[in-house]
Each structure stands twice: as C-alpha cells, then as structure tokens.
Tab-separated table of C-alpha atoms and ligand atoms in Angstrom:
chain	number	residue	atom	x	y	z
A	1	UNK	CA	11.998	-6.964	2.045
A	2	UNK	CA	13.669	-5.095	4.280
A	3	UNK	CA	14.614	-6.746	7.951
A	4	UNK	CA	15.650	-3.652	10.560
A	5	UNK	CA	15.977	-3.087	14.216
A	6	UNK	CA	16.368	0.222	15.610
A	7	UNK	CA	16.856	0.630	18.829
A	8	UNK	CA	16.060	3.838	20.945
A	9	UNK	CA	16.642	4.843	24.203
A	10	UNK	CA	12.931	3.917	26.145
A	11	UNK	CA	9.653	3.106	25.453
A	12	UNK	CA	8.893	6.983	24.626
A	13	UNK	CA	11.339	7.122	22.143
A	14	UNK	CA	10.059	3.530	20.796
A	15	UNK	CA	6.944	5.167	21.173
A	16	UNK	CA	7.473	8.970	19.060
A	17	UNK	CA	9.828	6.980	16.933
A	18	UNK	CA	7.005	4.435	15.575
A	19	UNK	CA	4.654	7.273	15.122
A	20	UNK	CA	6.932	9.179	13.162
A	21	UNK	CA	7.316	6.377	11.030
A	22	UNK	CA	4.065	6.368	10.168
A	23	UNK	CA	3.095	9.891	10.339
A	24	UNK	CA	5.613	9.844	6.846
A	25	UNK	CA	4.156	6.172	5.846
A	26	UNK	CA	0.508	7.625	5.472
A	27	UNK	CA	1.517	10.618	4.029
A	28	UNK	CA	3.369	8.840	1.473
A	29	UNK	CA	0.852	6.602	0.881
A	30	UNK	CA	-2.064	8.547	0.861
A	31	UNK	CA	-0.237	10.352	-2.094
A	32	UNK	CA	-0.781	7.485	-4.988
A	33	UNK	CA	-3.744	5.972	-3.223
A	34	UNK	CA	-6.863	6.813	-1.953
A	35	UNK	CA	-6.991	5.169	1.087
A	36	UNK	CA	-4.548	3.752	3.425
A	37	UNK	CA	-5.100	1.006	5.567
A	38	UNK	CA	-3.798	0.120	8.769
A	39	UNK	CA	-4.385	-2.187	11.452
A	40	UNK	CA	-3.050	-1.035	15.396
A	41	UNK	CA	-2.859	-3.500	18.289
A	42	UNK	CA	-3.381	-3.506	21.885
A	43	UNK	CA	-0.837	-2.533	24.614
A	44	UNK	CA	0.839	-0.337	25.768
A	45	UNK	CA	2.417	0.698	23.666
A	46	UNK	CA	0.274	0.039	20.593
A	47	UNK	CA	-1.714	2.320	22.466
A	48	UNK	CA	0.622	5.538	23.154
A	49	UNK	CA	1.596	5.711	19.903
A	50	UNK	CA	-1.521	7.297	19.341
A	51	UNK	CA	-0.445	9.348	22.097
A	52	UNK	CA	3.159	10.633	20.264
A	53	UNK	CA	1.189	10.920	17.110
A	54	UNK	CA	-1.293	13.083	18.300
A	55	UNK	CA	2.305	15.072	19.370
A	56	UNK	CA	3.489	15.175	16.235
A	57	UNK	CA	3.167	17.673	14.036
A	58	UNK	CA	2.601	15.848	10.316
A	59	UNK	CA	0.094	14.043	11.618
A	60	UNK	CA	-2.016	16.863	10.662
A	61	UNK	CA	-0.786	16.951	7.269
A	62	UNK	CA	-2.670	13.402	6.846
A	63	UNK	CA	-5.857	13.373	5.620
A	64	UNK	CA	-7.237	11.074	8.043
A	65	UNK	CA	-10.587	10.471	7.211
A	66	UNK	CA	-8.531	8.215	4.033
A	67	UNK	CA	-7.797	6.301	7.007
A	68	UNK	CA	-9.195	3.091	7.317
A	69	UNK	CA	-8.525	0.967	10.797
A	70	UNK	CA	-8.815	-2.402	11.817
A	71	UNK	CA	-7.195	-4.498	14.768
A	72	UNK	CA	-4.896	-7.335	14.755
A	73	UNK	CA	-6.969	-8.836	17.375
A	74	UNK	CA	-9.297	-8.050	19.724
A	75	UNK	CA	-10.462	-9.557	23.513
A	76	UNK	CA	-13.850	-10.344	22.674
A	77	UNK	CA	-15.327	-7.874	25.488
A	78	UNK	CA	-18.530	-5.619	24.981
A	79	UNK	CA	-17.995	-2.490	23.001
A	80	UNK	CA	-16.568	0.315	25.274
A	81	UNK	CA	-15.273	-2.512	27.478
A	82	UNK	CA	-11.285	-0.675	29.268
A	83	UNK	CA	-10.065	-4.003	28.927
A	84	UNK	CA	-10.765	-3.980	24.797
A	85	UNK	CA	-7.963	-2.996	22.385
A	86	UNK	CA	-10.298	0.022	21.018
A	87	UNK	CA	-11.562	1.903	23.994
A	88	UNK	CA	-6.812	1.913	24.758
A	89	UNK	CA	-6.332	3.344	21.570
A	90	UNK	CA	-8.756	5.470	21.635
A	91	UNK	CA	-8.741	6.918	25.299
A	92	UNK	CA	-4.781	7.323	23.915
A	93	UNK	CA	-5.947	9.464	21.805
A	94	UNK	CA	-7.005	7.213	18.763
A	95	UNK	CA	-10.394	8.761	19.185
A	96	UNK	CA	-9.174	12.714	18.901
A	97	UNK	CA	-7.586	11.820	15.062
A	98	UNK	CA	-10.585	13.210	12.293
A	99	UNK	CA	-11.127	9.308	11.403
A	100	UNK	CA	-14.055	8.955	9.863
A	101	UNK	CA	-15.746	6.731	11.866
A	102	UNK	CA	-17.232	4.259	8.618
A	103	UNK	CA	-14.333	3.358	7.522
A	104	UNK	CA	-13.116	2.893	11.944
A	105	UNK	CA	-13.553	-1.587	11.758
A	106	UNK	CA	-14.256	-2.337	14.803
A	107	UNK	CA	-14.429	-6.441	16.273
A	108	UNK	CA	-18.325	-6.788	17.161
A	109	UNK	CA	-18.336	-7.939	21.227
A	110	UNK	CA	-21.270	-10.311	23.299
A	111	UNK	CA	-23.314	-7.966	23.364
A	112	UNK	CA	-23.486	-7.695	19.433
A	113	UNK	CA	-22.568	-11.052	18.270
A	114	UNK	CA	-23.405	-14.598	20.396
A	115	UNK	CA	-19.993	-16.657	19.713
A	116	UNK	CA	-16.653	-15.147	19.443
A	117	UNK	CA	-16.020	-17.770	16.028
A	118	UNK	CA	-18.783	-15.456	14.477
A	119	UNK	CA	-17.549	-12.114	16.001
A	120	UNK	CA	-14.765	-13.123	13.198
A	121	UNK	CA	-16.369	-14.062	10.847
A	122	UNK	CA	-18.037	-10.648	10.609
A	123	UNK	CA	-14.876	-8.984	10.812
A	124	UNK	CA	-13.559	-11.169	7.760
A	125	UNK	CA	-16.725	-10.233	6.037
A	126	UNK	CA	-15.947	-5.913	7.087
A	127	UNK	CA	-12.066	-6.220	5.546
A	128	UNK	CA	-12.956	-8.099	3.007
A	129	UNK	CA	-15.560	-5.362	1.673
A	130	UNK	CA	-13.463	-2.893	2.025
A	131	UNK	CA	-9.914	-3.306	0.627
A	132	UNK	CA	-9.762	-7.101	0.632
A	133	UNK	CA	-7.318	-8.028	3.218
A	134	UNK	CA	-4.166	-5.633	1.873
A	135	UNK	CA	-2.352	-3.853	4.230
A	136	UNK	CA	-0.400	-0.388	4.463
A	137	UNK	CA	0.755	-0.915	8.170
A	138	UNK	CA	0.333	-3.334	10.407
A	139	UNK	CA	1.446	-2.751	14.283
A	140	UNK	CA	2.401	-5.108	16.324
A	141	UNK	CA	3.251	-5.093	19.496
A	142	UNK	CA	4.493	-8.086	20.647
A	143	UNK	CA	4.363	-10.122	24.381
A	144	UNK	CA	7.349	-11.489	26.541
A	145	UNK	CA	6.194	-14.885	25.559
A	146	UNK	CA	6.969	-13.330	21.102
A	147	UNK	CA	2.666	-13.778	20.853
A	148	UNK	CA	1.900	-10.656	18.451
A	149	UNK	CA	-1.902	-10.147	18.209
A	150	UNK	CA	-3.959	-13.456	19.792
A	151	UNK	CA	-1.533	-15.378	17.780
A	152	UNK	CA	0.037	-17.377	20.720
A	153	UNK	CA	3.270	-19.918	21.151
A	154	UNK	CA	2.194	-23.181	20.681
A	155	UNK	CA	-2.191	-22.549	20.238
A	156	UNK	CA	-4.154	-24.091	17.443
A	157	UNK	CA	-5.414	-19.980	16.382
A	158	UNK	CA	-1.741	-19.979	14.299
A	159	UNK	CA	-2.620	-22.910	12.948
A	160	UNK	CA	-4.714	-21.503	10.743
A	161	UNK	CA	-5.034	-21.144	7.232
A	162	UNK	CA	-7.895	-21.358	4.257
A	163	UNK	CA	-8.850	-17.612	6.636
A	164	UNK	CA	-8.188	-13.959	7.518
A	165	UNK	CA	-9.377	-14.022	11.427
A	166	UNK	CA	-9.537	-16.461	14.083
A	167	UNK	CA	-11.930	-16.791	16.928
A	168	UNK	CA	-9.347	-17.920	20.099
A	169	UNK	CA	-10.012	-20.199	22.780
A	170	UNK	CA	-8.108	-20.410	25.806
A	171	UNK	CA	-5.455	-17.794	25.061
A	172	UNK	CA	-2.992	-18.182	27.964
A	173	UNK	CA	-3.453	-14.878	28.634
A	174	UNK	CA	-7.255	-12.708	30.128
A	175	UNK	CA	-9.051	-12.558	28.473
A	176	UNK	CA	-9.373	-16.203	27.217
A	177	UNK	CA	-11.712	-15.382	24.432
A	178	UNK	CA	-9.985	-13.395	21.295
A	179	UNK	CA	-10.389	-12.424	18.203
A	180	UNK	CA	-7.276	-11.955	15.634
A	181	UNK	CA	-6.078	-11.575	12.321
A	182	UNK	CA	-4.725	-14.708	11.473
A	183	UNK	CA	-0.945	-14.873	9.835
A	184	UNK	CA	-2.566	-15.363	6.288
A	185	UNK	CA	-3.748	-12.123	7.292
A	186	UNK	CA	-0.919	-10.553	9.263
A	187	UNK	CA	1.478	-11.109	5.982
A	188	UNK	CA	-0.527	-9.130	4.172
A	189	UNK	CA	1.213	-5.790	4.683
A	190	UNK	CA	3.551	-4.099	2.859
A	191	UNK	CA	4.983	-2.632	6.222
A	192	UNK	CA	5.305	-4.733	9.569
A	193	UNK	CA	5.797	-2.317	12.672
A	194	UNK	CA	6.284	-4.313	15.883
A	195	UNK	CA	7.263	-2.188	19.098
A	196	UNK	CA	8.137	-3.601	22.266
A	197	UNK	CA	9.283	-2.583	25.180
A	198	UNK	CA	11.638	-3.825	28.693
A	199	UNK	CA	13.446	-6.472	29.549
A	200	UNK	CA	11.817	-8.894	30.150
A	201	UNK	CA	11.036	-9.046	26.286
A	202	UNK	CA	14.507	-9.011	25.442
A	203	UNK	CA	14.405	-12.610	24.799
A	204	UNK	CA	11.873	-13.439	22.830
A	205	UNK	CA	13.138	-10.233	20.026
A	206	UNK	CA	16.300	-12.571	20.070
A	207	UNK	CA	14.546	-15.429	19.182
A	208	UNK	CA	12.241	-13.768	16.864
A	209	UNK	CA	15.786	-11.788	14.783
A	210	UNK	CA	16.957	-15.555	15.306
A	211	UNK	CA	17.588	-16.938	11.120
A	212	UNK	CA	15.620	-20.257	12.220
A	213	UNK	CA	13.077	-18.696	14.547
A	214	UNK	CA	10.280	-21.263	13.994
A	215	UNK	CA	7.160	-18.561	14.699
A	216	UNK	CA	5.084	-22.546	16.761
A	217	UNK	CA	7.323	-21.753	19.013
A	218	UNK	CA	7.681	-17.749	19.082
A	219	UNK	CA	4.845	-15.960	16.640
A	220	UNK	CA	6.562	-13.153	15.668
A	221	UNK	CA	9.462	-14.692	13.659
A	222	UNK	CA	5.873	-15.485	11.554
A	223	UNK	CA	4.799	-12.142	10.440
A	224	UNK	CA	7.359	-9.509	7.301
A	225	UNK	CA	6.093	-7.043	6.060
A	226	UNK	CA	6.030	-7.918	1.472
A	227	UNK	CA	8.445	-4.437	1.480
A	228	UNK	CA	9.562	-4.379	4.716
A	229	UNK	CA	10.233	-5.143	9.161
A	230	UNK	CA	10.537	-2.427	11.390
A	231	UNK	CA	11.214	-3.823	14.969
A	232	UNK	CA	11.224	-0.019	16.930
A	233	UNK	CA	13.260	-1.901	19.905
A	234	UNK	CA	14.076	0.600	23.507
A	235	UNK	CA	17.364	-1.177	24.469
A	236	UNK	CA	16.439	-2.888	27.219
A	237	UNK	CA	14.288	-5.647	24.723
A	238	UNK	CA	17.599	-5.440	22.715
A	239	UNK	CA	20.096	-6.286	25.215
A	240	UNK	CA	19.806	-9.574	24.126
A	241	UNK	CA	20.996	-8.782	20.518
A	242	UNK	CA	24.249	-9.815	19.716
A	243	UNK	CA	25.595	-7.431	17.591
A	244	UNK	CA	27.530	-7.726	14.544
B	29	6PG	C1	-3.275	-8.327	24.957
B	29	6PG	C2	-2.617	-7.144	24.466
B	29	6PG	C3	-0.711	-7.572	24.011
B	29	6PG	C4	0.279	-7.010	23.959
B	29	6PG	C5	1.502	-7.543	24.194
B	29	6PG	C6	2.302	-6.713	24.503
B	29	6PG	O1	-4.312	-8.687	23.614
B	29	6PG	O2	-3.278	-8.942	25.736
B	29	6PG	O3	-2.650	-6.223	23.843
B	29	6PG	O4	-0.762	-8.635	22.995
B	29	6PG	O5	-0.205	-6.065	23.279
B	29	6PG	O6	1.532	-7.501	24.743
B	29	6PG	O7	2.255	-5.309	25.707
B	29	6PG	P1	2.798	-4.755	25.935
B	29	6PG	O8	3.063	-3.799	24.719
B	29	6PG	O9	2.438	-3.240	27.339
B	29	6PG	O10	3.564	-4.466	25.748
C-alpha cells in the first residue's frame, strides 16, 4: 500500500494528470475484469476531471459501457438540480461518455424517496447488487476543513461503522442534508485519488498527510486505497508540506 503526492503546477494540471491516471487504470482493470467500479466526487476538480478525460486521447480506448459508476456522496436534492454532484459531473463532460445508464448509480433525491435515510438505504442496496461495494478507484475532493465525501470533522456520520452508506444531517456546508459512503465503504478501494487545489487547502493537506493524523479531526486522513493512495495537488495546496 503506497501513498504518493504529485505536486502539479495548476488546478488544470491536477485535473489533467488525474484524468490520465484514471484512464490508464481503467484500461488495466478492464483488461482483466468484466467491469471497472468507480466512485465519483463533486467539487470543482471532481467535475473538471471529466473535461480532462474527454481531452485525453486514451479515453477512446476505454470500454465505458463496462465502467460502473457511483458517487462517494451526493447532496440530497432533486434529480437534475444544478447543485447535485452528479448534475455538475454530467455538465462537465461525464454525460458525453458512452456509459451504460443501467450502471450509473445515482442517489435518489427527494422527488423519489421520502427521506435521506431512505435514499441511503436504497443506495446501499444498489451497491450490494452490483459489485458488493468493492471499488477500483474512489475519487475524492477535499474541503478546506479536510472533509471528504460528506464526512465532516467532528460529525457523527463519521462514526457509522455498520453500514456502507449514511444519511448526513446538519452538514456544516450547505445543503445540510446529504447521502455519503461511509469510511467502511470508501476504504474498500484498490486506488484512492484525491484531487486538491488552492491555498485554502494547504493546511488540510499537511494535516491529512501527517503521521499522527486523526480522521475525527481530519477526515481525509481516514481513507486509504488498498493498493495506492495518490494525492494530486497543485503547488498552492502543497505549500505547507515539509519536503524531506
Ligand atoms: C460538496 C462538495 C465538496 C467538494 C470539496 C472539494 O459536497 O459540498 O462536493 O465535498 O468535493 O469541497 O471541492 P473543490 O474541488 O471545489 O475544492
């Protein structure tokens, strides 16, 4: 299990480099497996990566019909709401990939189910029905408070260990109601790619990579890939890292 930090010159280079790594890894997975399983993220880089994937010549070699998608978290808003992570990913280019709609697993919104808990339970069922919650790649953005998915510092949603999904209430970042994969689920990935840019993230990046980091304070420290964890960070976000 390795952790690596790639320091890149700009947010665009973060998106482009992560997109290249994603395309390469999907090709490797699909060469030996019927299906690749990917959990996506919101945020600006979590969306920008899809434009970068489309611009990457290798994307045409990927059999996207065999790539199954979930989201690491979703804002509990109606389908198509412009503030939903999936809507933003689609608008940034995800919807232009030749995916199989049957394996694009979205979190049900309030137009379809009566509570975020119901959405979380239904989402867990779709995960169990299609792959059992083992990911090849989990993409994560990170907030300045070091939150990943919708697992925020000192928030009780972090404590859920007996489920793969959780309904998140009273999120410190709007909207207040969300559905998230739990740490238990996010840790079941071969690879974890963190996409981080901006000086406002510098302190969180340094905290998350510290040997004594506590996920309760710094949720980004709580997710590691089974094979690799790769941080794609721009120079501003890397500015508090101590070089050895
Ligand atoms: C949310 C956002 C959030 C985002 C990070 C990183 O659900 O409110 O998706 O979790 O992923 O804050 O966002 P940026 O990449 O825009 O910095």
